[in-house]
Coordinates of C-alpha atoms in Angstrom, one line a residue:
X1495 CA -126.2 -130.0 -96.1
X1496 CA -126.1 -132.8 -98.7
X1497 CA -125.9 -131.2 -102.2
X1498 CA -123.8 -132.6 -105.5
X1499 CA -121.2 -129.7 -104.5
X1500 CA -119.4 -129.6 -101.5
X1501 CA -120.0 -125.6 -100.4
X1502 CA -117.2 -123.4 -100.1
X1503 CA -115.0 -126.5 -101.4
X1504 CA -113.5 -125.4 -105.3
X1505 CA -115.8 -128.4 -107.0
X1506 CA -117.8 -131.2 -107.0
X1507 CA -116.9 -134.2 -104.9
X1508 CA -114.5 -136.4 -107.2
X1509 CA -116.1 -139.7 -107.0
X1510 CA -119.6 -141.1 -107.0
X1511 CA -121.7 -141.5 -103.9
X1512 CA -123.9 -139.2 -101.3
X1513 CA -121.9 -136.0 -100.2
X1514 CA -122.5 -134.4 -97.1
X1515 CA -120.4 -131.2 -96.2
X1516 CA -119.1 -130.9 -92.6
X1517 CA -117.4 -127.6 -93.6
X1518 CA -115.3 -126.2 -90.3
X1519 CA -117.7 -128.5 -87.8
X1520 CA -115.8 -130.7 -85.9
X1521 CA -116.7 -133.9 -84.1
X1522 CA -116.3 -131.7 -80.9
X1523 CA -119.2 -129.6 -82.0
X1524 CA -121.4 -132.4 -83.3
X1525 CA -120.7 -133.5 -86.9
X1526 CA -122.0 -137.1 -85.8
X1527 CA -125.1 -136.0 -85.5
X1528 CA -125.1 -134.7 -89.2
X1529 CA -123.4 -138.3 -90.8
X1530 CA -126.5 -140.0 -88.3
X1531 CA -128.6 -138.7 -90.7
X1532 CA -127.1 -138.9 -93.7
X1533 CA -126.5 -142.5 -93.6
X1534 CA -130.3 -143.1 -92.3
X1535 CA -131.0 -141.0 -95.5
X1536 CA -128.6 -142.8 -98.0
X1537 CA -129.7 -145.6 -100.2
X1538 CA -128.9 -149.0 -98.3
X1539 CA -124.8 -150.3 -99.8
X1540 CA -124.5 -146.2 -100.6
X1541 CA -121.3 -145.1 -99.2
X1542 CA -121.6 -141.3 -97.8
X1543 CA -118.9 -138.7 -98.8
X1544 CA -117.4 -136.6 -96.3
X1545 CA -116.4 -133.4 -97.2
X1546 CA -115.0 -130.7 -94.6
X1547 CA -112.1 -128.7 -93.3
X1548 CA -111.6 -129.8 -89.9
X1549 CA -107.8 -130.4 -89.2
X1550 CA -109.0 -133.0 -86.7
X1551 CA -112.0 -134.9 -89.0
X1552 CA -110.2 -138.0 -90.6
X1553 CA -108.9 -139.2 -87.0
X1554 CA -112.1 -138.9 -85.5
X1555 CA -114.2 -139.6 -88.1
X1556 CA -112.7 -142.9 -87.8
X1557 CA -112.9 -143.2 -84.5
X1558 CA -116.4 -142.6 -84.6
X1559 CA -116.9 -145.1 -87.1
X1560 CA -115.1 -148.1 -85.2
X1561 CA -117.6 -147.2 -82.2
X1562 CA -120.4 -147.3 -84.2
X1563 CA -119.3 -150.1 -86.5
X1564 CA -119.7 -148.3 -89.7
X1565 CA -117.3 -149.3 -92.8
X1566 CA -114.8 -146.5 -93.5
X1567 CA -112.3 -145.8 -96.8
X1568 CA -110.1 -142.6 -96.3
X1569 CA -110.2 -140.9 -99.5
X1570 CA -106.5 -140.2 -101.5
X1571 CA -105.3 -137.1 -101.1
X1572 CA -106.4 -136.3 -104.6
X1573 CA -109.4 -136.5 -104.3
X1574 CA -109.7 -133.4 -102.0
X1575 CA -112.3 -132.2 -100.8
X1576 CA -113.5 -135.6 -99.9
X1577 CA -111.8 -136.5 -96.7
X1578 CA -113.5 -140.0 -96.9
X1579 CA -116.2 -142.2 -97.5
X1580 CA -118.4 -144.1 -95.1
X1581 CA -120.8 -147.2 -95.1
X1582 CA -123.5 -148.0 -92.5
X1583 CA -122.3 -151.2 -90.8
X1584 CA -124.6 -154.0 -90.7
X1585 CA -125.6 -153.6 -87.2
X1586 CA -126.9 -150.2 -87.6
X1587 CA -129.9 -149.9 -85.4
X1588 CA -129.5 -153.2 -84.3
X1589 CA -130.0 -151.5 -80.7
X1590 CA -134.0 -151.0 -81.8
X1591 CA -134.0 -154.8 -82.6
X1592 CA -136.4 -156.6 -80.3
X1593 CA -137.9 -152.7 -79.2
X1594 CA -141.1 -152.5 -78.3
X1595 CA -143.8 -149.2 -78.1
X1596 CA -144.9 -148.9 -74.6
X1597 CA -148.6 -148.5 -75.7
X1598 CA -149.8 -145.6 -76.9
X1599 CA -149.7 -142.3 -75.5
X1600 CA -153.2 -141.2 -74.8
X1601 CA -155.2 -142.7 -72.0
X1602 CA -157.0 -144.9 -74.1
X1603 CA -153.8 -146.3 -75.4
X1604 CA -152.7 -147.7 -71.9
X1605 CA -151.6 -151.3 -72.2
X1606 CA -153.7 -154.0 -70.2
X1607 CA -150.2 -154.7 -68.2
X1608 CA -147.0 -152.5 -68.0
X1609 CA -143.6 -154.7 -67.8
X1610 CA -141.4 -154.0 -65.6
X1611 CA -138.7 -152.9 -68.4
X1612 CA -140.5 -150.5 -69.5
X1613 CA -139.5 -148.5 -66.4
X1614 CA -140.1 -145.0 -66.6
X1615 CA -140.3 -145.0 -70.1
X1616 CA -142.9 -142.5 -71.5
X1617 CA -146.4 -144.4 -72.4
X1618 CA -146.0 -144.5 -76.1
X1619 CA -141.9 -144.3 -76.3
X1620 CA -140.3 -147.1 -78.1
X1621 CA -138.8 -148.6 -75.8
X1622 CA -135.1 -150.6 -76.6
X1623 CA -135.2 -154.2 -75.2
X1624 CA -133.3 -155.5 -72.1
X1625 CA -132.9 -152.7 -68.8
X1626 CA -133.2 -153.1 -65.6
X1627 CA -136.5 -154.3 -64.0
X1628 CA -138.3 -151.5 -61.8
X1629 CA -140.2 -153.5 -58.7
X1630 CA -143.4 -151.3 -58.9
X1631 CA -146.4 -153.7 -57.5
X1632 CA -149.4 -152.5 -59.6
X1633 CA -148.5 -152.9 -62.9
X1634 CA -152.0 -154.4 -63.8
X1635 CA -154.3 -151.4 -65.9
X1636 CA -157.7 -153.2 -64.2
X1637 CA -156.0 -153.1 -60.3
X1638 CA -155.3 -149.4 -60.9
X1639 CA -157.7 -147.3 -63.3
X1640 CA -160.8 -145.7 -63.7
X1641 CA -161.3 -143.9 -66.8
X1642 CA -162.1 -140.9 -64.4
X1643 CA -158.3 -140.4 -64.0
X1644 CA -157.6 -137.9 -66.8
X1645 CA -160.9 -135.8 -66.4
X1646 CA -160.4 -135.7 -62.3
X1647 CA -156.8 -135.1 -62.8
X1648 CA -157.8 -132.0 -64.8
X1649 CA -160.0 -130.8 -62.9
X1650 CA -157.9 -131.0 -60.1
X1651 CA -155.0 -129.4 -61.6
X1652 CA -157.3 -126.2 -62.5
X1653 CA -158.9 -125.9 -58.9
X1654 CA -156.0 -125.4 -56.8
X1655 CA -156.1 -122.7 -53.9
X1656 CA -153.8 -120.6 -52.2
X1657 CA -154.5 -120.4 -49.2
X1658 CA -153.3 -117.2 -48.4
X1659 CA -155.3 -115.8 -51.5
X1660 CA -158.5 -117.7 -51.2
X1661 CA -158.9 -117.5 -47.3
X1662 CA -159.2 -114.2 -45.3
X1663 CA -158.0 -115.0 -42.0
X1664 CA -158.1 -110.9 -40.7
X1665 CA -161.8 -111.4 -40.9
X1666 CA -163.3 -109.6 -37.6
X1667 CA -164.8 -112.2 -35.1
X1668 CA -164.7 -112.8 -31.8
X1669 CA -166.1 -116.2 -30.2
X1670 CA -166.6 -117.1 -26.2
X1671 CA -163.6 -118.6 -25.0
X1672 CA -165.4 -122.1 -24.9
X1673 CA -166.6 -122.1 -28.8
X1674 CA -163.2 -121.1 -29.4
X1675 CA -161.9 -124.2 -27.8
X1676 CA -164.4 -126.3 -29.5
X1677 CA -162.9 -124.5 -33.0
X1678 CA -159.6 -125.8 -32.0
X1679 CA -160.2 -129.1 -31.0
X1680 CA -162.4 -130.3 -33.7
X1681 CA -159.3 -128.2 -36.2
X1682 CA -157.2 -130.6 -33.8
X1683 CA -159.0 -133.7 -35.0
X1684 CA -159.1 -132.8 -38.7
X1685 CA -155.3 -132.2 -39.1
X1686 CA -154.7 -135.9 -37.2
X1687 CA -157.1 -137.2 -39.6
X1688 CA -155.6 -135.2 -42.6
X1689 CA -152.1 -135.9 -42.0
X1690 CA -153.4 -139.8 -42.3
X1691 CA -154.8 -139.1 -45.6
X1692 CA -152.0 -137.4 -47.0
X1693 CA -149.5 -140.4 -45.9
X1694 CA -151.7 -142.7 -48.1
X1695 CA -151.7 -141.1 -51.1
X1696 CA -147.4 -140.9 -51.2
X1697 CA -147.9 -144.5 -50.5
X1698 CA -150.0 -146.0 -53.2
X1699 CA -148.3 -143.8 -55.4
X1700 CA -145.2 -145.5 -55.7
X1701 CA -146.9 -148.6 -55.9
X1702 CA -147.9 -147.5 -59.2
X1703 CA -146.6 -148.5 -62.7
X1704 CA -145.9 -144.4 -64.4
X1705 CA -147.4 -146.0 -67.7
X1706 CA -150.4 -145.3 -65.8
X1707 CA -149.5 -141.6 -64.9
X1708 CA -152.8 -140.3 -64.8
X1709 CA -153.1 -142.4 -61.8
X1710 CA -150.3 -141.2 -60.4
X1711 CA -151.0 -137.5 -61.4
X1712 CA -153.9 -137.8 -59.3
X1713 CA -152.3 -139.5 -56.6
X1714 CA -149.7 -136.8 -56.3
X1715 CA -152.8 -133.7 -56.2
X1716 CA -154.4 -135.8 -54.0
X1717 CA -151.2 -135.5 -51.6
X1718 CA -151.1 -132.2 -52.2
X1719 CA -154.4 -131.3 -51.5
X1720 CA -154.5 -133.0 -48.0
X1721 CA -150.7 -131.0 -47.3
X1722 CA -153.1 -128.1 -48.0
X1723 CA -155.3 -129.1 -45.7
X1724 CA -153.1 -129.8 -42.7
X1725 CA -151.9 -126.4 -43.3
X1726 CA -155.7 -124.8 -43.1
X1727 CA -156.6 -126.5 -40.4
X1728 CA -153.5 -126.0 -38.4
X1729 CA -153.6 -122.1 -39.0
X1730 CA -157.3 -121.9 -38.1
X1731 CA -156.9 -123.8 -34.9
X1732 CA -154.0 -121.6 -33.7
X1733 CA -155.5 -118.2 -35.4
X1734 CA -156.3 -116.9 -31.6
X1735 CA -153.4 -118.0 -30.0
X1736 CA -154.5 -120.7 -28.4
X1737 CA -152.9 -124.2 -28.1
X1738 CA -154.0 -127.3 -30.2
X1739 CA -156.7 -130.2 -28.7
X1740 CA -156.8 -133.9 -27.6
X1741 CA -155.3 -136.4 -29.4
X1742 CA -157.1 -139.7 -28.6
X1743 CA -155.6 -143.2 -28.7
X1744 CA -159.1 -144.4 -30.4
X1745 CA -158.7 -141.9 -32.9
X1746 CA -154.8 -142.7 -33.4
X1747 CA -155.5 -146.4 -33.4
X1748 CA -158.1 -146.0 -36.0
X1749 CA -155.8 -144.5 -38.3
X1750 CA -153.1 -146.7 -37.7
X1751 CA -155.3 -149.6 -39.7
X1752 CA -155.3 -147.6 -42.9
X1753 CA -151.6 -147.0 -42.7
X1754 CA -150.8 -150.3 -42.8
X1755 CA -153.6 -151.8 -45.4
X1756 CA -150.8 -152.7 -48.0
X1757 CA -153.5 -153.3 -50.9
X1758 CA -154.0 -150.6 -53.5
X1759 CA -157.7 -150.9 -53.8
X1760 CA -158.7 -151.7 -50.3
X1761 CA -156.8 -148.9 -49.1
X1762 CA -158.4 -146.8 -51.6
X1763 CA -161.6 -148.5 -50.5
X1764 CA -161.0 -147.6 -46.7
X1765 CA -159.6 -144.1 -47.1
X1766 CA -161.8 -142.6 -49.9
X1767 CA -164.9 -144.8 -50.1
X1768 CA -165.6 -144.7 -46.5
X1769 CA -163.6 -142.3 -44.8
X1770 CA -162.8 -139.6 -46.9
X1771 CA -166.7 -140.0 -48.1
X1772 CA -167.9 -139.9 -44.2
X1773 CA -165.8 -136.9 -44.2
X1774 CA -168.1 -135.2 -46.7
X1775 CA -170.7 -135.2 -44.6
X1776 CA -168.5 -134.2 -41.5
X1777 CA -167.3 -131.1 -43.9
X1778 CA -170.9 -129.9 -44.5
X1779 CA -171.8 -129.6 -40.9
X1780 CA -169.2 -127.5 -40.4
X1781 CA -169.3 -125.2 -43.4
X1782 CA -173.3 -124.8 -41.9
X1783 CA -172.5 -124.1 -38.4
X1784 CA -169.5 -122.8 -38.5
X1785 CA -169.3 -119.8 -36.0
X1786 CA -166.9 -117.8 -37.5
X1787 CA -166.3 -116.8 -41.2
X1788 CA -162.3 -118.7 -41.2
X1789 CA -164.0 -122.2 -40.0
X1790 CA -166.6 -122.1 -43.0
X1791 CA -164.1 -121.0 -46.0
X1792 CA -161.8 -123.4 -45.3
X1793 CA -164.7 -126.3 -44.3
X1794 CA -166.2 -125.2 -47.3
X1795 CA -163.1 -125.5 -49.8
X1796 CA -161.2 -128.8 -48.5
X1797 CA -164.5 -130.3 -49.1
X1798 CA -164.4 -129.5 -52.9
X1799 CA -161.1 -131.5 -53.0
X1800 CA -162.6 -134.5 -50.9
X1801 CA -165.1 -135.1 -53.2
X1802 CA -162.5 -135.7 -56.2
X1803 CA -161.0 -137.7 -53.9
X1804 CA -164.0 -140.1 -53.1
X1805 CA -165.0 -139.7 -56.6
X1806 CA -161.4 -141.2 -58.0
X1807 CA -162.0 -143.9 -55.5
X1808 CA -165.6 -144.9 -55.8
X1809 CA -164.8 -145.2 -60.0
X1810 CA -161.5 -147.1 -59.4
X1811 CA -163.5 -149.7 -57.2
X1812 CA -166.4 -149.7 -59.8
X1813 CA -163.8 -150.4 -62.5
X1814 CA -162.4 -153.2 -61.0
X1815 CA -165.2 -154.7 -59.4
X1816 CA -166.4 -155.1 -62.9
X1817 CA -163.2 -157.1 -64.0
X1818 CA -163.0 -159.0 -60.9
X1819 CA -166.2 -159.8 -59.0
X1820 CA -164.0 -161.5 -56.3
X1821 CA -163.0 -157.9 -55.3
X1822 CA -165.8 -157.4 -53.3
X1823 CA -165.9 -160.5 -50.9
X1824 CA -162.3 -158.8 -49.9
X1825 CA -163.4 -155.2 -49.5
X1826 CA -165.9 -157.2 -46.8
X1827 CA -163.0 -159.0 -45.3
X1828 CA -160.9 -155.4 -44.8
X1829 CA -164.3 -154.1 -43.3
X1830 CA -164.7 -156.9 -40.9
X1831 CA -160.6 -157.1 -40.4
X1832 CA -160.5 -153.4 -39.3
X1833 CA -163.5 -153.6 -37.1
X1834 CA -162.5 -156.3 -35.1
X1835 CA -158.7 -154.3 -34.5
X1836 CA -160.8 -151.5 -33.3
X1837 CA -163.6 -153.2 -31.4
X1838 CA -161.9 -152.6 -28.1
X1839 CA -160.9 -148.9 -28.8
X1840 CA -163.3 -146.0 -27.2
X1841 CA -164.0 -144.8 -30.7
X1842 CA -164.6 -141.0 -31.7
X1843 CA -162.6 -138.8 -29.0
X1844 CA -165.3 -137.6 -26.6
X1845 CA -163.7 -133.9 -27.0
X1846 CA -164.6 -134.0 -30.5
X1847 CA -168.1 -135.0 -30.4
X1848 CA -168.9 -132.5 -27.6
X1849 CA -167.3 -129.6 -29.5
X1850 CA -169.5 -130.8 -32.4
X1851 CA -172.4 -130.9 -30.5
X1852 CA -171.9 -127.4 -29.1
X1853 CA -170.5 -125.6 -32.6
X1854 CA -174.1 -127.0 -33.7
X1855 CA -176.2 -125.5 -30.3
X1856 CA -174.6 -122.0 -30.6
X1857 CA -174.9 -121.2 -26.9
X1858 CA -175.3 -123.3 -23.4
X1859 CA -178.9 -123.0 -23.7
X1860 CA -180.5 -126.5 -22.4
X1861 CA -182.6 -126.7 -25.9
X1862 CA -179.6 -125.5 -27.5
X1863 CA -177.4 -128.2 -26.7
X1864 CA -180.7 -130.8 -27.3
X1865 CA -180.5 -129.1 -31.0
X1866 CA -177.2 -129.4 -31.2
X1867 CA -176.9 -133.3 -30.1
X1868 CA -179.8 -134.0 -32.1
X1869 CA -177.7 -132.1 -35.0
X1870 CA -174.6 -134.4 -34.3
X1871 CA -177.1 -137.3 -34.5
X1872 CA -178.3 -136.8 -38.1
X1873 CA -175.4 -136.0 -39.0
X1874 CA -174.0 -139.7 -37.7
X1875 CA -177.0 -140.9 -39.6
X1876 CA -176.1 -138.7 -42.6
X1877 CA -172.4 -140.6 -42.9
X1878 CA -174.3 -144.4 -42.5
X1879 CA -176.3 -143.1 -45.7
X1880 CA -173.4 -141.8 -48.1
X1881 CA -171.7 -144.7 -47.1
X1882 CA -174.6 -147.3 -47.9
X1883 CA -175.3 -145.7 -50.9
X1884 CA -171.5 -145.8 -52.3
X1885 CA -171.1 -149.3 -51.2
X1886 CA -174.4 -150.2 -53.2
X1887 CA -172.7 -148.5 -56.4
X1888 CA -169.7 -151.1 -55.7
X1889 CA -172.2 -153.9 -56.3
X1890 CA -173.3 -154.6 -52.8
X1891 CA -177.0 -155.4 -51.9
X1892 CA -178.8 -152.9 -49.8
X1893 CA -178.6 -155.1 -46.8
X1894 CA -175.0 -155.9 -46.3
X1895 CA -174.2 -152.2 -47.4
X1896 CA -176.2 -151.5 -44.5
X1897 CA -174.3 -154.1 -42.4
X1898 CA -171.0 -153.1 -43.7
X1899 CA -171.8 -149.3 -43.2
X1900 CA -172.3 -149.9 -39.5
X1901 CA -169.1 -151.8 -39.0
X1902 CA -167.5 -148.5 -40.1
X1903 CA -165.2 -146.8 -37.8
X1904 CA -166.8 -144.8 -35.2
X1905 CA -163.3 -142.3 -35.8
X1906 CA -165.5 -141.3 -38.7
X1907 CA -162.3 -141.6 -41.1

């Protein structure tokens, strides 16, 4: 659009200077975005000539340029085509002065801190100074990363299920009334303990600064994973008709403490390290004596998304106990704090430790039930060991990851 002839005009432009022809555009239609750029383009001091046939162009043309505080000359009427000639004020792109990039936008680009002004700006936008301050509480790269983030978020992304798709719940079984019931009340306890983990999640995700989005990203699969799960659960439990379990006031109380850990990495710590890690365990049991073929997809597919969710934990906590060795006499205190709330509670509801141990006996059988309380007991020692072994990767010694392992919950999450 800028040429030395004015197209569709009857000659060149009658005076010196940078010509740029608006033709019929009008201001209505964007013409402002065309004199933008050909005053960034121009020379600095080099006044643009505007050609075009607008009836409406001079007036607005020079409104435009009082708004913007550009220098304008109306050109004689002469001098047609031209219907003027404009100068880029001296403020022009003063609004960038004092602008800053929000980092960079890659992962590795992330900026030790993210100030509050930046907002919701994009990581990597250049972002104009001044704006409103947006209260997020982590803003710190070492309280929230791992560099796990991108690669977990990924992999997350690509492994979602459907599951309508990826479940067949018209598979033929029948169980004894009494397994059934077990079935249901151990679904009961999973969807209490599910709908606790998917709360968490929502709430350490606002706490996030959105520079670190991969963070968030996760956070917000995370969340939708365990809706996913509620959903499973809940479907299996009332697949026969039936009517939901128990819900204890042990059990209730023991999630109540992780609801209202305000901390970002000690909740992570108590949800994903422990819990959601015990849960592993507690998933595996089931996917290998589950008695129908519903109970072991679904045990068998939520446990795929637990372990990203321990695994984003456990690297979080690595990463910061790294940068702040201080982190870990807390994550002691939390243990300690949350075992003395729950040292008068009853602990793991009785109906779900019997329903474990009879899904693992498979019949009424005295030696049956021995296996299967035997079965329930490894598996208790099972949780004590993934637990000692991920506290030992945060930089504990063996013996007070032992110590700490046993102060764990008895609610398993």
């Amino acid at each position: 659009m800028t040429s030395g002839a004015a197209p569709g005009s009857g000659g060149a432009p009658a005076s010196g200077g940078v010509p740029v022809d608006l033709g019929v555009l009008s201001f209505e239609q964007g013409a402002h975005l065309l004199l933008d750029r050909a005053l960034r383009q121009a020379p600095p001091g080099t006044r643009v000539e505007v050609l075009g046939t607008d009836p409406a162009l001079l007036p607005h043309l020079a409104a435009w340029c009082r708004h913007e505080g550009h220098e304008l000359r109306a050109a004689d009427p002469g001098e047609a085509p031209v219907v003027a000639r404009v100068r880029a004020g001296p403020f022009t792109g003063a609004r960038l002065h004092g602008a800053e990039r929000a980092g960079g936008p890659g992962a590795a680009q992330t900026a030790g801190r993210a100030p509050l002004h930046w907002g919701l700006a994009a990581r990597g936008a250049l972002v104009e100074a001044g704006g409103p301050d947006v209260p997020f509480a982590v803003v710190d790269r070492d309280i929230a990363w791992t560099d796990l983030a991108p690669r977990l978020y990924r992999q997350a992304a690509a492994a979602q299920w459907d599951p309508e798709a990826a479940v067949d719940w018209d598979a033929d079984f029948a169980l004894p009334d009494e397994v059934e019931t077990a079935v249901v009340q151990v679904m009961t306890y999973l969807v209490e303990n599910e709908q606790a983990a998917l709360v968490i999640p929502g709430r350490l995700l606002v706490q996030v600064h959105p520079h670190f989005r991969e963070v968030l990203q996760l956070l917000a699969v995370q969340a939708a994973d365990e809706a996913r799960h509620v959903e499973v659960f809940t479907r299996r439990a009332l697949l026969r008709g039936g009517e939901m379990g128990t819900s204890s006031v042990g059990g209730r109380a023991s999630l109540a403490t992780l609801l209202t850990e305000p901390d970002f990495s000690i909740a992570s710590f108590l949800l994903s390290v422990l819990g959601e890690g015990s849960f592993l365990n507690l998933l595996s049991f089931l996917e290998r004596h589950a008695p129908d073929p519903v109970t072991r997809r679904i045990s068998h597919l939520v446990r795929q998304d637990e372990a990203r969710h321990v695994a984003f934990g456990v690297g979080h906590l690595e990463h910061r106990a790294g940068v702040d060795p201080a982190l870990r006499g807390r994550l002691r205190a939390a243990v300690e704090r949350r075992h003395d709330a729950l040292v008068g509670t009853a602990g793991l509801n009785r109906d779900v430790f019997d329903a474990l141990v009879l899904l693992a006996a498979g019949s009424w059988e005295p030696q049956a039930i021995a296996r299967g309380w035997e079965a329930v007991r490894r598996l208790q020692a099972d949780m004590d060991e993934g637990r000692r072994h991920r506290l030992s990767r945060l930089g504990f010694p063996d013996d007070e990851a032992a110590e700490l392992s046993a102060l764990h919950t008895r609610n398993f999450m």
